[in-house]
Amino acid sequence: MNKTIKKLDAYILLFLLDLFCILSFSFFNMDKNSIIDFIMLSVLFLILFISYFKRTVWSIISSAISIFGLGSYTLYNNLLYGIEVIINTYMWMVAIPITAVLLAKIGEYINILEDTNINLQQECENLVTIDKTTGLGNIKSFYMDLDKEISKSKRYEKPLSLMMIKLEFYDEIKALIGEIKMKELLKEIGKIITSFTRKEDISCKLGQDTLAILMPETDKNGAEVVKTRIKETLKEINLNKNKENNHINLDIKIGILQYDKTVENAFEFKKIAEKELEYDV
């Protein structure tokens, strides 16, 4: 990436130097062929637009067309009218392709840097294991931790419970209170869940309306106690905080599943635990 940046810097400097030379040359030779110079300068900037967006091949093609046009016009005037070929003509024939290729290269290296930046952002997103809204673990960290806890449960024959928490009518609530307040609500739910769990418990946000708690060394009965506390507290949240006499409470479903050795992997464990939500009424 550093090499790409250095090359980009070099091409930008060369491009600016090239433009300076063209404009300076045109300015000091303005009286000799000003109309043609103005036309060629306009053609140059048109070619630069093409070069930047279409890259090197199109810059060469468009430059060749402009040189052919200028050369044909100059040769026609020289043969038919005996008009002398001035130095400006040679300058444009050299300057146009050089300037076009330089800007095309700048565009190419900018495109490389943009692609690199996108790839780095994707890699960073893949490395992130924390949900931004709630501060809980995300689905990636959930599966990583679930695999570890399943292995521990098998090895040491300790109980492991998985609690699934589903916020009912998510879309309706979001439409009612708005996106900003919805994020605040999810953050509040995350804090409540954390307050009722131990340090060794792992809380995660799996989707927009689904959370989970991994509870190592906890059987289903122990998890039921936590479930009751969480559910009672979450039901007290009033979505209509500005209206004292008009309460809109959350509808939460919580399912619990204790791990047993018949479950083959983390995906199956989660899938079965999700079915437990149906029995919470």
Tab-separated table of C-alpha atoms in Angstrom, residues 5 8 23-24 41 46 50 79 86 167 173-174 183 195 199 213 225 276:
chain	number	residue	atom	x	y	z
A	5	ILE	CA	0.758	5.852	-2.310
A	8	LEU	CA	0.312	8.071	-6.758
A	23	LEU	CA	-0.178	26.559	-19.466
A	24	SER	CA	3.096	28.482	-19.281
A	41	LEU	CA	-6.696	23.197	-24.432
A	46	LEU	CA	-12.131	16.710	-22.398
A	50	ILE	CA	-12.168	10.516	-20.337
A	79	LEU	CA	0.236	21.856	-48.251
A	86	ILE	CA	4.607	26.475	-35.479
A	167	LEU	CA	-38.417	-8.989	21.282
A	173	ILE	CA	-42.161	-0.846	17.912
A	174	LYS	CA	-39.528	0.709	15.675
A	183	LYS	CA	-31.385	1.848	19.595
A	195	SER	CA	-27.254	-6.758	35.410
A	199	LYS	CA	-19.330	-12.421	34.899
A	213	ILE	CA	-27.192	-15.631	27.044
A	225	VAL	CA	-34.585	-18.031	37.921
A	276	GLU	CA	-38.149	-23.192	22.990
